[in-house]
mmCIF file with all atom_site columns, C-alpha atoms and ligand atoms in Angstrom:
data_model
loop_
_atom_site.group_PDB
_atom_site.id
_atom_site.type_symbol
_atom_site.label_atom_id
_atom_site.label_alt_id
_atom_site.label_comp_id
_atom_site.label_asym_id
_atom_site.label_entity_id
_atom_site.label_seq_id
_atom_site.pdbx_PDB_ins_code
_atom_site.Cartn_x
_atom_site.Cartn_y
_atom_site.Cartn_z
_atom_site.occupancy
_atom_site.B_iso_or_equiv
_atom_site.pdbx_formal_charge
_atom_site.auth_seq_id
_atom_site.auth_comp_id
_atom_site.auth_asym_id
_atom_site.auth_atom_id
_atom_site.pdbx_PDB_model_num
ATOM   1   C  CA  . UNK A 1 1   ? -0.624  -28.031 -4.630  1.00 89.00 ? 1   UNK A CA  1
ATOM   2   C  CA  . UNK A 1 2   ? -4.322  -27.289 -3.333  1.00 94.00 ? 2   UNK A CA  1
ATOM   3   C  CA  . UNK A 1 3   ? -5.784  -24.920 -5.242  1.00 97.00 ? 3   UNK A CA  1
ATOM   4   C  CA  . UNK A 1 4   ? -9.540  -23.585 -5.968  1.00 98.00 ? 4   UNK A CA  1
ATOM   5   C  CA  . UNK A 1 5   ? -10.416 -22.509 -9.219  1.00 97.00 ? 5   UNK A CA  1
ATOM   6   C  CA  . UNK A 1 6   ? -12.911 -19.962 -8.198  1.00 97.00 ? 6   UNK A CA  1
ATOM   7   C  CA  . UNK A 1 7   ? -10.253 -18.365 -5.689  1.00 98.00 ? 7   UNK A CA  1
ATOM   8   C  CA  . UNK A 1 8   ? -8.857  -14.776 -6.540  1.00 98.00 ? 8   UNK A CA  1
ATOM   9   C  CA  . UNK A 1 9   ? -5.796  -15.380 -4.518  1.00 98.00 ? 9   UNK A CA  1
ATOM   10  C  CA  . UNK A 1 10  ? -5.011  -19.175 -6.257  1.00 98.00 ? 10  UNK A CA  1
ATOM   11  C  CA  . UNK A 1 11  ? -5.080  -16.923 -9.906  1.00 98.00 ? 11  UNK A CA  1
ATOM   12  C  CA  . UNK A 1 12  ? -2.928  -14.333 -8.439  1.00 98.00 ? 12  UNK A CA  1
ATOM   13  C  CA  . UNK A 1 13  ? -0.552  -16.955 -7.462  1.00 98.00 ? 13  UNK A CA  1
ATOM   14  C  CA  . UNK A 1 14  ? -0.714  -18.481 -10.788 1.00 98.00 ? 14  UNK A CA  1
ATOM   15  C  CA  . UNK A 1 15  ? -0.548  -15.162 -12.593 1.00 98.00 ? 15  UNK A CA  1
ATOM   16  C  CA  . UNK A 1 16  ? -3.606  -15.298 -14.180 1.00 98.00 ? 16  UNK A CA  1
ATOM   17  C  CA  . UNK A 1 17  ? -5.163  -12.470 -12.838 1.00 98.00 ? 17  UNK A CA  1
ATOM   18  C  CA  . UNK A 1 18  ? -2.516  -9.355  -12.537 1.00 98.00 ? 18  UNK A CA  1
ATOM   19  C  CA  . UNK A 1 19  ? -1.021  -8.187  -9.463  1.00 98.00 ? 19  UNK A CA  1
ATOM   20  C  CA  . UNK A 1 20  ? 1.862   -6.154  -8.057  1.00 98.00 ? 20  UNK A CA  1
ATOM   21  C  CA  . UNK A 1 21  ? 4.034   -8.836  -6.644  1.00 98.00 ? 21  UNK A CA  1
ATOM   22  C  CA  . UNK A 1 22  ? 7.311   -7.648  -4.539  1.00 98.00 ? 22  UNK A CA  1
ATOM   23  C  CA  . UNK A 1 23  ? 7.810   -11.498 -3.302  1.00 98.00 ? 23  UNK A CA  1
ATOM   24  C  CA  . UNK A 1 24  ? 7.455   -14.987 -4.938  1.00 98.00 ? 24  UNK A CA  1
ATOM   25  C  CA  . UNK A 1 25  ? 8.978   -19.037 -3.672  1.00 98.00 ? 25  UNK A CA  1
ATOM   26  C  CA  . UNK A 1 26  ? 7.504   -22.220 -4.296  1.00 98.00 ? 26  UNK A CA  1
ATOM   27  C  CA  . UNK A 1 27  ? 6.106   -21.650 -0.665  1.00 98.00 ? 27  UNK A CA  1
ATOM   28  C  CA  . UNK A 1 28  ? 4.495   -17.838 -0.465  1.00 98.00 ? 28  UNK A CA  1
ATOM   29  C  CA  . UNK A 1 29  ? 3.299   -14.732 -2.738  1.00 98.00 ? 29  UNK A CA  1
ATOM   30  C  CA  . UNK A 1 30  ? 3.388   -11.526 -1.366  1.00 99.00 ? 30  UNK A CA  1
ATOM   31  C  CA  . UNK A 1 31  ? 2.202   -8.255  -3.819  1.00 99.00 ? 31  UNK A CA  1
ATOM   32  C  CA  . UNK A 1 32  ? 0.123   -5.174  -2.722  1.00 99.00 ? 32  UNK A CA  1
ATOM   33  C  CA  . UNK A 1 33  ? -3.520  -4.844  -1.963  1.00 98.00 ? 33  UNK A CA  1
ATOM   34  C  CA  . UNK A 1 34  ? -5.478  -3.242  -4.115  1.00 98.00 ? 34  UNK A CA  1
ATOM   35  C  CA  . UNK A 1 35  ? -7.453  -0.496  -1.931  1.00 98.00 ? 35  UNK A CA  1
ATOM   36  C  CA  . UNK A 1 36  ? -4.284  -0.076  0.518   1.00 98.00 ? 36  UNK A CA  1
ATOM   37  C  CA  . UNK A 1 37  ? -5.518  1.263   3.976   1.00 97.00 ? 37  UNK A CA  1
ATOM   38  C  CA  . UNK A 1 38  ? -1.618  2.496   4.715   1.00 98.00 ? 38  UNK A CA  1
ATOM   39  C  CA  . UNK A 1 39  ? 1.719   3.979   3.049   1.00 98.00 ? 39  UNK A CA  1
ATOM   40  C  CA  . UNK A 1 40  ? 2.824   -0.101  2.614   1.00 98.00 ? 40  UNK A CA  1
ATOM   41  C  CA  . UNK A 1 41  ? -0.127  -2.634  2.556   1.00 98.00 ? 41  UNK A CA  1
ATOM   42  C  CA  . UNK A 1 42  ? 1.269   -6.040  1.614   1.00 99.00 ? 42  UNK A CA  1
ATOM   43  C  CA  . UNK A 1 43  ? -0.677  -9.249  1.352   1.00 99.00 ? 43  UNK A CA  1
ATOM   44  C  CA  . UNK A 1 44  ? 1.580   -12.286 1.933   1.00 99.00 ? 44  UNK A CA  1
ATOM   45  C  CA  . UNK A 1 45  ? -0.442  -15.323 1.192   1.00 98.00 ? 45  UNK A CA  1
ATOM   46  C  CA  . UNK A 1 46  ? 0.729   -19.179 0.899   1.00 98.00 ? 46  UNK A CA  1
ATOM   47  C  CA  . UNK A 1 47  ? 0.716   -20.431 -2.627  1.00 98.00 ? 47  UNK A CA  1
ATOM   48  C  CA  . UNK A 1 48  ? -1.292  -23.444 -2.004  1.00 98.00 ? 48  UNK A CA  1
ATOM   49  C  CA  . UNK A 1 49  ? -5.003  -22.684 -1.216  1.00 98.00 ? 49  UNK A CA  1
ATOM   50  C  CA  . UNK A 1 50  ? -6.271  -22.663 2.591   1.00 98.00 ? 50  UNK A CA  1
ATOM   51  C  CA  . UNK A 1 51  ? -9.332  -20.901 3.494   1.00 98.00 ? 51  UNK A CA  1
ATOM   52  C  CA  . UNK A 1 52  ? -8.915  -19.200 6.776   1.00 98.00 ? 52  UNK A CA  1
ATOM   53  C  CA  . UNK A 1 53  ? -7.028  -19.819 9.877   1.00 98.00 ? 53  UNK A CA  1
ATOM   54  C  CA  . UNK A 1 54  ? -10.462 -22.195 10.790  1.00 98.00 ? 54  UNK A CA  1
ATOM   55  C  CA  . UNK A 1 55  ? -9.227  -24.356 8.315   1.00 98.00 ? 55  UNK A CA  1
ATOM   56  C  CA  . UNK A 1 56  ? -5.374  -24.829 9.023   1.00 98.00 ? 56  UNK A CA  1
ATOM   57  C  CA  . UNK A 1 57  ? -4.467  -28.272 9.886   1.00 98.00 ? 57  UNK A CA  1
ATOM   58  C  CA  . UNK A 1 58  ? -0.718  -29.563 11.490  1.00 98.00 ? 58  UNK A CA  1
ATOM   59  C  CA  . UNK A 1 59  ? 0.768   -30.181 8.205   1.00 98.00 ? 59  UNK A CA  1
ATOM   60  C  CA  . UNK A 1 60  ? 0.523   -26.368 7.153   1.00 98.00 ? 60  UNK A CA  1
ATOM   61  C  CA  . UNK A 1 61  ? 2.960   -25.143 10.055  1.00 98.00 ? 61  UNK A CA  1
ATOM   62  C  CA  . UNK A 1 62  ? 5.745   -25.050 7.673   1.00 98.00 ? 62  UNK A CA  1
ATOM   63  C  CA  . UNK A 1 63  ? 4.163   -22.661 5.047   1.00 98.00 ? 63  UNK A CA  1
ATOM   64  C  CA  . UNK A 1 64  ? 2.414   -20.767 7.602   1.00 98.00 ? 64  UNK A CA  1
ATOM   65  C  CA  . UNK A 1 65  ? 5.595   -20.737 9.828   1.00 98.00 ? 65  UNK A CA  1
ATOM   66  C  CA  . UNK A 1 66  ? 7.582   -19.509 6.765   1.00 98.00 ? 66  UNK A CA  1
ATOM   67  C  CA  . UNK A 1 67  ? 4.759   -16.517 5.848   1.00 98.00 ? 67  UNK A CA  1
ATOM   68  C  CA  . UNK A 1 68  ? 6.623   -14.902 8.879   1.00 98.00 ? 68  UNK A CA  1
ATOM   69  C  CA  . UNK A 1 69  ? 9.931   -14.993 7.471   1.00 98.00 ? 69  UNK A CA  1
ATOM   70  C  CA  . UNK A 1 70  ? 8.413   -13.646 4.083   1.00 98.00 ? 70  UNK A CA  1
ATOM   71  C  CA  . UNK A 1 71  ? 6.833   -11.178 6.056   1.00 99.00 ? 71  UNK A CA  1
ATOM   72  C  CA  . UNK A 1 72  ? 10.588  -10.306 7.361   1.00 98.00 ? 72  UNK A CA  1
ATOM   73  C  CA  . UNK A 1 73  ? 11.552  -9.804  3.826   1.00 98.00 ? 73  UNK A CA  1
ATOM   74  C  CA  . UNK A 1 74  ? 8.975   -7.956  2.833   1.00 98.00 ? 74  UNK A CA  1
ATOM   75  C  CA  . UNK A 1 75  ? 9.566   -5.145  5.561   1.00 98.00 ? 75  UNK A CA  1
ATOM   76  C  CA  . UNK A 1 76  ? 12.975  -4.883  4.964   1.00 98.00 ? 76  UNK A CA  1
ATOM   77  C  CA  . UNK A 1 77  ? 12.359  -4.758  1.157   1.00 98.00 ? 77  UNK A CA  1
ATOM   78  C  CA  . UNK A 1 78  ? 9.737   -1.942  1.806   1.00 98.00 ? 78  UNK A CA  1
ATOM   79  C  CA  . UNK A 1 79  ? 11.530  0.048   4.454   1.00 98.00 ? 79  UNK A CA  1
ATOM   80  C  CA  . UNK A 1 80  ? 8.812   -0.073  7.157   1.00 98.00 ? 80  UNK A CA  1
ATOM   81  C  CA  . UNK A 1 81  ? 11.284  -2.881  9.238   1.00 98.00 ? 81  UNK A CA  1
ATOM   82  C  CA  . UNK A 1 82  ? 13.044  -0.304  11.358  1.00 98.00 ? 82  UNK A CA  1
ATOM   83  C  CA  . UNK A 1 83  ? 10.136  1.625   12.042  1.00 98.00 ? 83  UNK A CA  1
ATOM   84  C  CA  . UNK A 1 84  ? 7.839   -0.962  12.421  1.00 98.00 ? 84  UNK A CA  1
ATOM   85  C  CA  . UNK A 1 85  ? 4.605   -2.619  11.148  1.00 98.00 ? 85  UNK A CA  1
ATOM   86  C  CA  . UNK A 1 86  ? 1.251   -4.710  11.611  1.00 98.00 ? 86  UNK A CA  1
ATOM   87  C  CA  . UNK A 1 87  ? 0.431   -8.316  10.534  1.00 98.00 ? 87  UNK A CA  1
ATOM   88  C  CA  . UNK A 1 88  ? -3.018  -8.800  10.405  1.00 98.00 ? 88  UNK A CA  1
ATOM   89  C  CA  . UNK A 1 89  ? -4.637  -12.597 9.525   1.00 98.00 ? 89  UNK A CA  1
ATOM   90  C  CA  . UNK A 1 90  ? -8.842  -11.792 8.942   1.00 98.00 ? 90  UNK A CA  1
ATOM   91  C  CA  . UNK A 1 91  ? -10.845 -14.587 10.178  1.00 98.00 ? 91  UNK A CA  1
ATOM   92  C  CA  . UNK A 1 92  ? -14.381 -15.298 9.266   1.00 98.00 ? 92  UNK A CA  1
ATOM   93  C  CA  . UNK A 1 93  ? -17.861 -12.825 9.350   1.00 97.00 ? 93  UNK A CA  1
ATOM   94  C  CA  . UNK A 1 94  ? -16.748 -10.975 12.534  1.00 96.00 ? 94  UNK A CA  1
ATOM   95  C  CA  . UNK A 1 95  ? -13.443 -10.203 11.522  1.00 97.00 ? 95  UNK A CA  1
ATOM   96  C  CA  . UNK A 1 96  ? -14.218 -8.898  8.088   1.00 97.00 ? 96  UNK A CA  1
ATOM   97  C  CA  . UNK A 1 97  ? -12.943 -11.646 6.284   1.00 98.00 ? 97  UNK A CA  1
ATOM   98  C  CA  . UNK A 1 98  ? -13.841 -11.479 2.440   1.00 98.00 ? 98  UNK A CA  1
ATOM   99  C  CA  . UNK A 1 99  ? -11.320 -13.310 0.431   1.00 98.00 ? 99  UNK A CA  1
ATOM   100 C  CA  . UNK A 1 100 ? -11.292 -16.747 1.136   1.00 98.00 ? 100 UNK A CA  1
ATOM   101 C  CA  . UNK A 1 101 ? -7.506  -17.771 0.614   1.00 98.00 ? 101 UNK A CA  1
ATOM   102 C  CA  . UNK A 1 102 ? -5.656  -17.338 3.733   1.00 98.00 ? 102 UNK A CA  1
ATOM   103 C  CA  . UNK A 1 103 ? -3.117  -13.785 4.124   1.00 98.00 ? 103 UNK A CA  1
ATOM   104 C  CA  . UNK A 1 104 ? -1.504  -12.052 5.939   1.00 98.00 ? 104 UNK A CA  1
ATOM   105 C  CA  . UNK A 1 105 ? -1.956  -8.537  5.449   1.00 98.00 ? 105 UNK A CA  1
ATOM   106 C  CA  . UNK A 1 106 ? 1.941   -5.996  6.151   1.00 98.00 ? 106 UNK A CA  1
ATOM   107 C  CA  . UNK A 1 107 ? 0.192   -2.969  7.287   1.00 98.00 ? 107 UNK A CA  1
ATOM   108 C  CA  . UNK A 1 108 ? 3.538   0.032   7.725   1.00 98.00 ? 108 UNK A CA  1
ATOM   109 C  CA  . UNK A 1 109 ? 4.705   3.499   6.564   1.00 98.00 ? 109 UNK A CA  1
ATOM   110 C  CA  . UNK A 1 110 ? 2.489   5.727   9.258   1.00 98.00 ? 110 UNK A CA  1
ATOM   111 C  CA  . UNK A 1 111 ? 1.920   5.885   13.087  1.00 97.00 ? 111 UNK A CA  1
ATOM   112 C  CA  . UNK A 1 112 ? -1.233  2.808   13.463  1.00 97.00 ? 112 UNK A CA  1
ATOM   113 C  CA  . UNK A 1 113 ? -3.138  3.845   16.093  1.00 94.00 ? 113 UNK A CA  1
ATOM   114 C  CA  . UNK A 1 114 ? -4.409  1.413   18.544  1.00 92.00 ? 114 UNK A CA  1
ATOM   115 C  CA  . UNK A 1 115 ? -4.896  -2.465  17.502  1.00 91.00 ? 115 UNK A CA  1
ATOM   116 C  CA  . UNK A 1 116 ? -8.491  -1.911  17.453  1.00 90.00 ? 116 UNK A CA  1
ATOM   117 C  CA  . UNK A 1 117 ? -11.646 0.494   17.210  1.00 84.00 ? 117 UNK A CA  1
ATOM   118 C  CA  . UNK A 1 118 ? -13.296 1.016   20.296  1.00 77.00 ? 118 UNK A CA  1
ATOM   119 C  CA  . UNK A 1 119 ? -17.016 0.280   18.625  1.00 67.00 ? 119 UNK A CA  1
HETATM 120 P  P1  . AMP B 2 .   ? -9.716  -9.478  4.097   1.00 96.91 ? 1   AMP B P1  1
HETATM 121 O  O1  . AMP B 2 .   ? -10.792 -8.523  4.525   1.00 96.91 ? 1   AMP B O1  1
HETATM 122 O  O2  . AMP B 2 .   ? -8.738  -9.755  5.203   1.00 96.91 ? 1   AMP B O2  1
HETATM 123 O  O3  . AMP B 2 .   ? -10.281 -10.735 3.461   1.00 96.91 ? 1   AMP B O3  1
HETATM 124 O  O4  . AMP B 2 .   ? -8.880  -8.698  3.025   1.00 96.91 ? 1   AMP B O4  1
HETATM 125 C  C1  . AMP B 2 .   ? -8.940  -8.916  1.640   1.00 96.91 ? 1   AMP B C1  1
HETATM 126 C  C2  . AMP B 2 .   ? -8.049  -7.884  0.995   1.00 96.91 ? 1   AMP B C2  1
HETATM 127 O  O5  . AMP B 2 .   ? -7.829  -8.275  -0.347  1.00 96.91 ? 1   AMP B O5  1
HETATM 128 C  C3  . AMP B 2 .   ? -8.646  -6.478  0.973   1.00 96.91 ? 1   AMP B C3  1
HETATM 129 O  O6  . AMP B 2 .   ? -7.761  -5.578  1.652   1.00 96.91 ? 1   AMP B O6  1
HETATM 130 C  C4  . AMP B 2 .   ? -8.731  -6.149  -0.514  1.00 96.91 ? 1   AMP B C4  1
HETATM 131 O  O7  . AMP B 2 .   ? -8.434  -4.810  -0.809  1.00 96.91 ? 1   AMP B O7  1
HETATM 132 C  C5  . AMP B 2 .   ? -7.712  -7.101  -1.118  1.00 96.91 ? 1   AMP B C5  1
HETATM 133 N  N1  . AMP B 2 .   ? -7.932  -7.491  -2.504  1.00 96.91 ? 1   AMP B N1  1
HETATM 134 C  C6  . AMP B 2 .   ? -9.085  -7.922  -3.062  1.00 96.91 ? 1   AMP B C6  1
HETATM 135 N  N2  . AMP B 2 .   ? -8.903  -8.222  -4.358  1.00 96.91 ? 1   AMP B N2  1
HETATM 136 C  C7  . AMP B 2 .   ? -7.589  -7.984  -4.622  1.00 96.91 ? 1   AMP B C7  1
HETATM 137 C  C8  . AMP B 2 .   ? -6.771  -8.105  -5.794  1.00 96.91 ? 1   AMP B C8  1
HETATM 138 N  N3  . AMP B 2 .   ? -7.267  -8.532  -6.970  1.00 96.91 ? 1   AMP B N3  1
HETATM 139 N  N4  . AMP B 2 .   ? -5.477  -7.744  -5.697  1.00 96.91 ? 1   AMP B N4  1
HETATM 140 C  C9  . AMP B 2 .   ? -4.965  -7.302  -4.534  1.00 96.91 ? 1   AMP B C9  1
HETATM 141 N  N5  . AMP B 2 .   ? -5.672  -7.178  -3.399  1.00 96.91 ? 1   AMP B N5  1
HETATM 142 C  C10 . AMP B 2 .   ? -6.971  -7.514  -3.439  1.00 96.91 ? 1   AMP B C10 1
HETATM 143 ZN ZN1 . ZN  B 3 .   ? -7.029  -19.794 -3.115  1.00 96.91 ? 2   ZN  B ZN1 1
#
């Protein structure tokens, strides 16, 4: 399993630093962010350690692919499935990406407005 030792995400997975989790495999973690922007804000990240989309190579498409199915789960689990919800995967400076360990964040429980800002 990759893993970086300075990586929030990798300790989360590990449970060495505490988190809320609502989903756990051998494959994925899913628990809630910390400063949640909606009613349900879920982060559903892959337990081995990949940076950001820029660094995803063919051999990932089976964790990645499987992150949707999690993501699935998770909306059902939280009750935002019916109603529906937002993935969102941050990549790099421009999208606002500040931790380092691929996720995907389950954004649900309110009307979301348009995809993006107009600024
Ligand atoms: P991003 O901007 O896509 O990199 O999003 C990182 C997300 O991680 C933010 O929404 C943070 O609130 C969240 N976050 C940072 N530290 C933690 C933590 N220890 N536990 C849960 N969520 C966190
Ligand atoms: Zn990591």
């Amino acid at each position: 399993m990759r893993r970086d030792p300075e990586c929030i995400f990798c300790k989360i997975v590990a449970g060495e630093l505490p988190s809320k989790k609502v989903y756990q495999d051998d494959k994925v973690t899913a628990f809630h962010d910390i400063h949640p922007i909606a009613p349900v804000h879920i982060l559903i990240v892959p337990n081995q350690h990949i940076a950001s989309v820029n660094q995803v190579e063919p051999e990932d498409a089976d964790v990645l692919g499987h992150m949707f199915w999690v993501a699935r789960q998770v909306a059902e689990q939280m009750g935002v499935a019916e109603r529906g919800y937002r993935l969102i995967v941050n990549t790099g400076e421009h999208a606002g990406q500040v931790i380092f360990h691929i996720h995907m964040h389950l954004l649900g429980g309110r009307p979301l407005g348009r995809m993006l800002c107009q600024s």
